[in-house]
Amino acid sequence: MKLEQAFYPSLLVSESFYPLLGREQELYQAVERMISDGYYQRIECGSLKTPEIRKKFIRLMESGGVGFTQWITNDINEKKLNPSTLDGQIREKTIREISALVDTAAESGADRVAMVSGPDPGEAGREEALKGIEEVLFAVTDRMKQYPGMILLLEPLDRGAHKNNLIGPTEDSVRLMERVNRDETRCLLSWDSAHMALNREDLEESIEKSSKYIGHIHLANAILDPTEEGYGDWHMAMGKPGFLDEDCGARILRKAAEVLDGVKMGVSIESRCQPGDDPFANEKKCREFLMNVLQRES
C-alpha cells in the first residue's frame, strides 16, 4: 500500500504564497487556481480580513469539497497577546481575541482553527503557564461548540531552541491534550517535523507517543546544528542543508500510518516562498516533494 492511501494533501497557502499575504484578492485567485487542479483536499491560510473575500472562500471551499484551516498565530502576535501568559488580564484579552477569530473562521468557511501556545516563560513560571494555556484552550473549544464539527489545532513548537515556545516537547503536548479533551475531543495537535527535530526528539517516537491526538502533519525542514548559519526553523526548502529529505519524510509518514489507526490524515509541506520569487514555482516544488513522498510504500 502506498502512503497516499493513508494521507491526503493539504496546501499551506500562507507559506507557499507568502508574498501574497495582505493582498487578499490575489491570494483568493491563487487558491482558486490550486483548487481547480483537484489535487489538494485542504487549504491552510491566515485569517481573512475582508468580508467579501470570506464569503468567496466559503463558496470556493464548498464547490471544491475542500477543508479549510485558518491559522491565527499572526493575529495573536500582532496584538501582543499570548496564550501562555502569566498575566491574568492579558490571558482574558487573549481569550476574547481568539474567540472573535473563531467567529471570523466560521464566516470564512473554516472547519479548523490553528494556533501555537506562545513563549516559554522559563522553568520558574512554566507550571503556571501550563495552567494558563489549559484555561485558554478550554475557553476557545467551548466557544467552538456553536460551530458543529469545528476543531482547534495546537502546533507544538520547539522549546529551548529557536522559537522557544511553552508547548513544546511531546510529553507536555500529550499531557495537555489529555486534560483539555477529557470530556470531548475538540483540540488536536498539528505535528511539525522541524520543531520536534529541534527539540532533539526521535521523530518516529514523537509520532507514536502523540498519535492519539494528532490532527494534522507538517513536513518542515530545519538546520539543527546551532553553530551553522541558518540554524532553526525558518520554513526553508526541503533537503540539504536541512535534515528533511524525501526518505526522512517517508519514514515519518510510515510511522504515522502505522499508529494512526486508519484515520486518513492531512499532510502539508511547510516551505516559504521568499519575496521576489514566484509563488507558483514554490508551490510546484512543494507539491512534487509531497507527491514523491506519498508514492512511497507504507
mmCIF file of C-alpha atoms in Angstrom:
data_model
loop_
_atom_site.group_PDB
_atom_site.id
_atom_site.type_symbol
_atom_site.label_atom_id
_atom_site.label_comp_id
_atom_site.label_asym_id
_atom_site.label_seq_id
_atom_site.Cartn_x
_atom_site.Cartn_y
_atom_site.Cartn_z
ATOM 1 C CA MET A 1 0.000 0.000 0.000
ATOM 2 C CA LYS A 2 1.276 3.461 -0.859
ATOM 3 C CA LEU A 3 1.364 6.289 1.663
ATOM 4 C CA GLU A 4 -1.124 8.278 -0.431
ATOM 5 C CA GLN A 5 -3.804 5.854 0.741
ATOM 6 C CA ALA A 6 -3.247 6.919 4.361
ATOM 7 C CA PHE A 7 -2.840 10.686 3.854
ATOM 8 C CA TYR A 8 -4.441 13.471 1.899
ATOM 9 C CA PRO A 9 -2.534 16.518 0.546
ATOM 10 C CA SER A 10 -3.005 19.923 2.145
ATOM 11 C CA LEU A 11 -1.649 23.250 0.886
ATOM 12 C CA LEU A 12 -0.108 25.639 3.393
ATOM 13 C CA VAL A 13 -1.113 28.735 1.448
ATOM 14 C CA SER A 14 0.312 31.236 3.915
ATOM 15 C CA GLU A 15 3.810 29.812 3.292
ATOM 16 C CA SER A 16 3.729 28.691 -0.350
ATOM 17 C CA PHE A 17 2.133 32.012 -1.338
ATOM 18 C CA TYR A 18 3.755 34.134 1.346
ATOM 19 C CA PRO A 19 4.380 37.183 -0.926
ATOM 20 C CA LEU A 20 0.606 37.462 -1.480
ATOM 21 C CA LEU A 21 -0.307 37.827 2.184
ATOM 22 C CA GLY A 22 -2.145 41.096 2.650
ATOM 23 C CA ARG A 23 -3.296 41.060 -0.985
ATOM 24 C CA GLU A 24 -6.420 39.020 -0.430
ATOM 25 C CA GLN A 25 -7.921 39.190 -3.908
ATOM 26 C CA GLU A 26 -4.689 37.863 -5.450
ATOM 27 C CA LEU A 27 -4.445 35.258 -2.707
ATOM 28 C CA TYR A 28 -8.018 34.163 -3.383
ATOM 29 C CA GLN A 29 -7.267 33.826 -7.103
ATOM 30 C CA ALA A 30 -4.209 31.700 -6.316
ATOM 31 C CA VAL A 31 -6.255 29.429 -4.046
ATOM 32 C CA GLU A 32 -8.973 29.189 -6.679
ATOM 33 C CA ARG A 33 -6.355 28.065 -9.205
ATOM 34 C CA MET A 34 -4.959 25.479 -6.796
ATOM 35 C CA ILE A 35 -8.375 24.034 -6.010
ATOM 36 C CA SER A 36 -9.262 23.837 -9.706
ATOM 37 C CA ASP A 37 -6.295 21.469 -10.136
ATOM 38 C CA GLY A 38 -8.114 18.979 -7.923
ATOM 39 C CA TYR A 39 -5.008 17.853 -6.014
ATOM 40 C CA TYR A 40 -5.343 19.456 -2.595
ATOM 41 C CA GLN A 41 -8.070 18.395 -0.210
ATOM 42 C CA ARG A 42 -7.389 21.042 2.433
ATOM 43 C CA ILE A 43 -6.252 24.667 2.401
ATOM 44 C CA GLU A 44 -4.395 26.311 5.307
ATOM 45 C CA CYS A 45 -4.270 30.082 5.473
ATOM 46 C CA GLY A 46 -4.204 33.003 7.880
ATOM 47 C CA SER A 47 -7.400 34.801 8.835
ATOM 48 C CA LEU A 48 -9.160 36.709 6.079
ATOM 49 C CA LYS A 49 -9.737 40.391 6.786
ATOM 50 C CA THR A 50 -12.227 41.235 4.017
ATOM 51 C CA PRO A 51 -15.872 40.146 4.489
ATOM 52 C CA GLU A 52 -16.361 39.751 0.733
ATOM 53 C CA ILE A 53 -13.300 37.500 0.442
ATOM 54 C CA ARG A 54 -14.573 35.443 3.369
ATOM 55 C CA LYS A 55 -17.842 34.870 1.526
ATOM 56 C CA LYS A 56 -15.965 33.907 -1.628
ATOM 57 C CA PHE A 57 -13.834 31.435 0.338
ATOM 58 C CA ILE A 58 -16.938 29.724 1.692
ATOM 59 C CA ARG A 59 -18.309 29.257 -1.814
ATOM 60 C CA LEU A 60 -14.917 28.092 -3.102
ATOM 61 C CA MET A 61 -14.414 25.535 -0.336
ATOM 62 C CA GLU A 62 -17.929 24.173 -0.779
ATOM 63 C CA SER A 63 -17.705 23.926 -4.563
ATOM 64 C CA GLY A 64 -14.301 22.222 -4.395
ATOM 65 C CA GLY A 65 -15.188 19.932 -1.487
ATOM 66 C CA VAL A 66 -12.065 21.172 0.296
ATOM 67 C CA GLY A 67 -11.460 21.666 4.021
ATOM 68 C CA PHE A 68 -10.194 24.991 5.325
ATOM 69 C CA THR A 69 -7.872 25.561 8.290
ATOM 70 C CA GLN A 70 -7.498 29.141 9.493
ATOM 71 C CA TRP A 71 -4.200 29.921 11.245
ATOM 72 C CA ILE A 72 -4.494 32.719 13.810
ATOM 73 C CA THR A 73 -0.951 32.903 15.213
ATOM 74 C CA ASN A 74 -0.079 36.146 13.436
ATOM 75 C CA ASP A 75 -3.298 37.809 14.615
ATOM 76 C CA ILE A 76 -2.438 36.981 18.224
ATOM 77 C CA ASN A 77 1.164 38.156 17.892
ATOM 78 C CA GLU A 78 0.241 41.406 16.140
ATOM 79 C CA LYS A 79 -1.873 42.429 19.147
ATOM 80 C CA LYS A 80 0.902 41.415 21.557
ATOM 81 C CA LEU A 81 -1.318 38.783 23.128
ATOM 82 C CA ASN A 82 -0.094 35.484 24.489
ATOM 83 C CA PRO A 83 -1.984 32.225 25.241
ATOM 84 C CA SER A 84 0.715 31.158 27.732
ATOM 85 C CA THR A 85 0.987 34.481 29.592
ATOM 86 C CA LEU A 86 1.309 34.585 33.363
ATOM 87 C CA ASP A 87 -0.720 37.815 33.391
ATOM 88 C CA GLY A 88 -4.405 37.086 34.015
ATOM 89 C CA GLN A 89 -5.614 40.265 32.291
ATOM 90 C CA ILE A 90 -3.638 39.532 29.136
ATOM 91 C CA ARG A 91 -4.949 35.974 29.231
ATOM 92 C CA GLU A 92 -8.535 37.267 29.289
ATOM 93 C CA LYS A 93 -7.805 39.600 26.373
ATOM 94 C CA THR A 94 -6.226 36.693 24.516
ATOM 95 C CA ILE A 95 -9.301 34.521 25.066
ATOM 96 C CA ARG A 96 -11.579 37.298 23.790
ATOM 97 C CA GLU A 97 -9.439 37.844 20.698
ATOM 98 C CA ILE A 98 -9.200 34.141 19.847
ATOM 99 C CA SER A 99 -12.959 33.767 20.351
ATOM 100 C CA ALA A 100 -13.530 36.582 17.854
ATOM 101 C CA LEU A 101 -11.107 34.893 15.432
ATOM 102 C CA VAL A 102 -13.109 31.667 15.778
ATOM 103 C CA ASP A 103 -16.168 33.608 14.615
ATOM 104 C CA THR A 104 -14.153 35.014 11.681
ATOM 105 C CA ALA A 105 -13.036 31.499 10.792
ATOM 106 C CA ALA A 106 -16.644 30.317 10.734
ATOM 107 C CA GLU A 107 -17.548 33.261 8.476
ATOM 108 C CA SER A 108 -14.770 32.125 6.119
ATOM 109 C CA GLY A 109 -15.982 28.520 5.944
ATOM 110 C CA ALA A 110 -13.167 27.136 8.086
ATOM 111 C CA ASP A 111 -13.718 23.888 9.956
ATOM 112 C CA ARG A 112 -10.415 24.176 11.836
ATOM 113 C CA VAL A 113 -8.653 26.974 13.683
ATOM 114 C CA ALA A 114 -4.927 26.590 14.374
ATOM 115 C CA MET A 115 -2.533 28.355 16.741
ATOM 116 C CA VAL A 116 0.621 27.980 18.826
ATOM 117 C CA SER A 117 0.985 28.220 22.597
ATOM 118 C CA GLY A 118 3.183 31.290 22.997
ATOM 119 C CA PRO A 119 6.633 31.777 24.566
ATOM 120 C CA ASP A 120 8.006 29.571 27.326
ATOM 121 C CA PRO A 121 8.379 31.707 30.481
ATOM 122 C CA GLY A 122 11.164 29.505 31.818
ATOM 123 C CA GLU A 123 11.197 26.789 34.438
ATOM 124 C CA ALA A 124 10.072 29.031 37.286
ATOM 125 C CA GLY A 125 6.852 30.083 35.555
ATOM 126 C CA ARG A 126 6.199 27.025 33.434
ATOM 127 C CA GLU A 127 3.707 25.246 35.693
ATOM 128 C CA GLU A 128 1.575 28.380 35.978
ATOM 129 C CA ALA A 129 1.823 28.952 32.220
ATOM 130 C CA LEU A 130 0.648 25.384 31.569
ATOM 131 C CA LYS A 131 -2.430 26.045 33.714
ATOM 132 C CA GLY A 132 -2.987 29.265 31.780
ATOM 133 C CA ILE A 133 -2.815 27.688 28.319
ATOM 134 C CA GLU A 134 -5.192 24.977 29.536
ATOM 135 C CA GLU A 135 -7.666 27.693 30.579
ATOM 136 C CA VAL A 136 -7.344 29.335 27.154
ATOM 137 C CA LEU A 137 -7.905 26.088 25.272
ATOM 138 C CA PHE A 138 -10.954 25.209 27.372
ATOM 139 C CA ALA A 139 -12.464 28.643 26.722
ATOM 140 C CA VAL A 140 -11.801 28.528 22.983
ATOM 141 C CA THR A 141 -13.108 25.000 22.482
ATOM 142 C CA ASP A 142 -16.205 25.969 24.461
ATOM 143 C CA ARG A 143 -16.718 28.850 22.019
ATOM 144 C CA MET A 144 -16.391 26.394 19.152
ATOM 145 C CA LYS A 145 -19.374 24.380 20.330
ATOM 146 C CA GLN A 146 -21.648 26.792 18.482
ATOM 147 C CA TYR A 147 -19.963 25.664 15.243
ATOM 148 C CA PRO A 148 -20.584 21.902 14.961
ATOM 149 C CA GLY A 149 -17.595 19.965 13.710
ATOM 150 C CA MET A 150 -15.048 22.753 14.230
ATOM 151 C CA ILE A 151 -11.732 21.619 15.716
ATOM 152 C CA LEU A 152 -8.936 23.610 17.377
ATOM 153 C CA LEU A 153 -5.390 22.681 16.353
ATOM 154 C CA LEU A 154 -2.415 23.483 18.570
ATOM 155 C CA GLU A 155 1.033 23.289 16.981
ATOM 156 C CA PRO A 156 3.821 22.328 19.396
ATOM 157 C CA LEU A 157 6.954 24.341 18.613
ATOM 158 C CA ASP A 158 10.471 23.808 19.893
ATOM 159 C CA ARG A 159 11.407 24.719 23.445
ATOM 160 C CA GLY A 160 14.888 25.854 24.410
ATOM 161 C CA ALA A 161 15.891 26.141 20.766
ATOM 162 C CA HIS A 162 14.811 28.575 18.025
ATOM 163 C CA LYS A 163 11.158 29.500 18.686
ATOM 164 C CA ASN A 164 11.218 28.522 22.393
ATOM 165 C CA ASN A 165 7.505 28.036 22.980
ATOM 166 C CA LEU A 166 5.777 26.623 26.033
ATOM 167 C CA ILE A 167 4.322 23.711 24.009
ATOM 168 C CA GLY A 168 6.698 22.142 23.308
ATOM 169 C CA PRO A 169 8.078 18.732 23.914
ATOM 170 C CA THR A 170 5.879 15.769 23.016
ATOM 171 C CA GLU A 171 5.276 14.628 26.586
ATOM 172 C CA ASP A 172 3.951 18.044 27.632
ATOM 173 C CA SER A 173 1.822 18.260 24.473
ATOM 174 C CA VAL A 174 0.204 14.908 25.172
ATOM 175 C CA ARG A 175 -0.452 15.698 28.844
ATOM 176 C CA LEU A 176 -2.127 18.954 27.844
ATOM 177 C CA MET A 177 -4.296 17.202 25.241
ATOM 178 C CA GLU A 178 -5.353 14.596 27.796
ATOM 179 C CA ARG A 179 -6.596 17.329 30.133
ATOM 180 C CA VAL A 180 -8.273 19.533 27.527
ATOM 181 C CA ASN A 181 -10.040 16.604 25.837
ATOM 182 C CA ARG A 182 -11.127 14.737 28.954
ATOM 183 C CA ASP A 183 -14.833 15.247 28.204
ATOM 184 C CA GLU A 184 -14.910 15.662 24.414
ATOM 185 C CA THR A 185 -12.215 15.732 21.752
ATOM 186 C CA ARG A 186 -12.223 19.235 20.283
ATOM 187 C CA CYS A 187 -8.498 20.074 20.357
ATOM 188 C CA LEU A 188 -5.802 18.205 18.440
ATOM 189 C CA LEU A 189 -2.129 18.669 17.599
ATOM 190 C CA SER A 190 -0.671 19.934 14.348
ATOM 191 C CA TRP A 191 2.571 17.928 14.469
ATOM 192 C CA ASP A 192 5.583 19.631 12.857
ATOM 193 C CA SER A 193 8.771 17.734 11.995
ATOM 194 C CA ALA A 194 11.099 20.770 12.237
ATOM 195 C CA HIS A 195 10.121 21.634 15.799
ATOM 196 C CA MET A 196 10.308 18.063 17.052
ATOM 197 C CA ALA A 197 13.755 17.732 15.454
ATOM 198 C CA LEU A 198 14.875 20.996 17.103
ATOM 199 C CA ASN A 199 13.630 19.521 20.394
ATOM 200 C CA ARG A 200 16.163 16.713 19.750
ATOM 201 C CA GLU A 201 13.341 14.193 19.793
ATOM 202 C CA ASP A 202 13.214 10.983 17.827
ATOM 203 C CA LEU A 203 10.624 11.860 15.177
ATOM 204 C CA GLU A 204 9.037 8.439 14.884
ATOM 205 C CA GLU A 205 8.870 8.113 18.662
ATOM 206 C CA SER A 206 7.203 11.538 18.902
ATOM 207 C CA ILE A 207 4.620 10.494 16.300
ATOM 208 C CA GLU A 208 3.888 7.303 18.211
ATOM 209 C CA LYS A 209 3.568 8.983 21.613
ATOM 210 C CA SER A 210 1.227 11.694 20.344
ATOM 211 C CA SER A 211 -0.703 9.576 17.816
ATOM 212 C CA LYS A 212 -3.999 9.714 19.763
ATOM 213 C CA TYR A 213 -4.101 13.492 19.425
ATOM 214 C CA ILE A 214 -2.526 14.251 16.043
ATOM 215 C CA GLY A 215 -4.938 16.085 13.756
ATOM 216 C CA HIS A 216 -2.541 17.214 11.026
ATOM 217 C CA ILE A 217 1.101 16.869 9.964
ATOM 218 C CA HIS A 218 3.513 19.489 8.658
ATOM 219 C CA LEU A 219 6.626 18.199 6.938
ATOM 220 C CA ALA A 220 9.021 21.048 7.698
ATOM 221 C CA ASN A 221 12.785 21.285 7.335
ATOM 222 C CA ALA A 222 15.358 22.941 9.584
ATOM 223 C CA ILE A 223 19.079 23.255 10.211
ATOM 224 C CA LEU A 224 19.681 21.516 13.516
ATOM 225 C CA ASP A 225 23.274 22.451 14.348
ATOM 226 C CA PRO A 226 23.263 25.706 16.359
ATOM 227 C CA THR A 227 26.762 26.510 15.121
ATOM 228 C CA GLU A 228 25.661 26.529 11.468
ATOM 229 C CA GLU A 229 24.348 29.555 9.604
ATOM 230 C CA GLY A 230 20.562 29.407 9.268
ATOM 231 C CA TYR A 231 20.089 27.329 12.410
ATOM 232 C CA GLY A 232 16.454 26.871 13.378
ATOM 233 C CA ASP A 233 13.039 26.726 11.775
ATOM 234 C CA TRP A 234 12.960 29.350 9.007
ATOM 235 C CA HIS A 235 10.450 27.471 6.816
ATOM 236 C CA MET A 236 13.244 26.577 4.431
ATOM 237 C CA ALA A 237 13.076 24.454 1.284
ATOM 238 C CA MET A 238 13.246 20.689 1.621
ATOM 239 C CA GLY A 239 16.603 18.890 1.526
ATOM 240 C CA LYS A 240 20.123 19.990 2.436
ATOM 241 C CA PRO A 241 21.436 21.858 4.325
ATOM 242 C CA GLY A 242 18.412 20.855 6.428
ATOM 243 C CA PHE A 243 17.629 17.362 7.705
ATOM 244 C CA LEU A 244 14.366 16.634 5.884
ATOM 245 C CA ASP A 245 14.584 14.899 2.521
ATOM 246 C CA GLU A 246 12.144 12.512 0.832
ATOM 247 C CA ASP A 247 13.495 9.486 2.706
ATOM 248 C CA CYS A 248 13.022 11.219 6.048
ATOM 249 C CA GLY A 249 9.534 12.405 5.088
ATOM 250 C CA ALA A 250 8.567 8.869 4.103
ATOM 251 C CA ARG A 251 9.855 7.448 7.411
ATOM 252 C CA ILE A 252 7.758 9.946 9.352
ATOM 253 C CA LEU A 253 4.605 9.156 7.401
ATOM 254 C CA ARG A 254 5.177 5.389 7.555
ATOM 255 C CA LYS A 255 5.244 5.585 11.330
ATOM 256 C CA ALA A 256 2.169 7.831 11.322
ATOM 257 C CA ALA A 257 0.298 5.432 9.025
ATOM 258 C CA GLU A 258 1.201 2.594 11.379
ATOM 259 C CA VAL A 259 -0.071 4.237 14.578
ATOM 260 C CA LEU A 260 -2.975 6.453 13.459
ATOM 261 C CA ASP A 261 -5.449 3.579 13.452
ATOM 262 C CA GLY A 262 -6.888 4.001 9.967
ATOM 263 C CA VAL A 263 -7.628 7.740 10.263
ATOM 264 C CA LYS A 264 -6.784 9.452 6.969
ATOM 265 C CA MET A 265 -4.560 12.372 7.874
ATOM 266 C CA GLY A 266 -3.811 15.680 6.180
ATOM 267 C CA VAL A 267 -0.168 16.465 5.437
ATOM 268 C CA SER A 268 1.378 19.622 4.026
ATOM 269 C CA ILE A 269 4.829 20.938 3.131
ATOM 270 C CA GLU A 270 5.960 23.997 5.049
ATOM 271 C CA SER A 271 8.287 25.933 2.758
ATOM 272 C CA ARG A 272 8.060 29.709 2.486
ATOM 273 C CA CYS A 273 8.199 31.494 -0.850
ATOM 274 C CA GLN A 274 10.663 34.348 -0.467
ATOM 275 C CA PRO A 275 9.804 37.897 -1.604
ATOM 276 C CA GLY A 276 10.628 38.287 -5.279
ATOM 277 C CA ASP A 277 10.262 34.564 -6.012
ATOM 278 C CA ASP A 278 7.404 33.024 -7.989
ATOM 279 C CA PRO A 279 4.814 31.576 -5.549
ATOM 280 C CA PHE A 280 3.539 29.144 -8.170
ATOM 281 C CA ALA A 281 7.063 27.818 -8.739
ATOM 282 C CA ASN A 282 7.425 27.383 -4.977
ATOM 283 C CA GLU A 283 4.107 25.530 -4.770
ATOM 284 C CA LYS A 284 5.193 23.266 -7.621
ATOM 285 C CA LYS A 285 8.355 22.254 -5.746
ATOM 286 C CA CYS A 286 6.367 21.604 -2.571
ATOM 287 C CA ARG A 287 3.799 19.569 -4.474
ATOM 288 C CA GLU A 288 6.451 17.471 -6.223
ATOM 289 C CA PHE A 289 8.120 16.716 -2.891
ATOM 290 C CA LEU A 290 4.820 15.721 -1.297
ATOM 291 C CA MET A 291 3.746 13.620 -4.278
ATOM 292 C CA ASN A 292 7.075 11.757 -4.298
ATOM 293 C CA VAL A 293 6.808 11.014 -0.575
ATOM 294 C CA LEU A 294 3.200 9.861 -0.837
ATOM 295 C CA GLN A 295 4.130 7.498 -3.663
ATOM 296 C CA ARG A 296 6.430 5.572 -1.306
ATOM 297 C CA GLU A 297 5.269 2.259 0.109
ATOM 298 C CA SER A 298 3.819 2.416 3.615
#
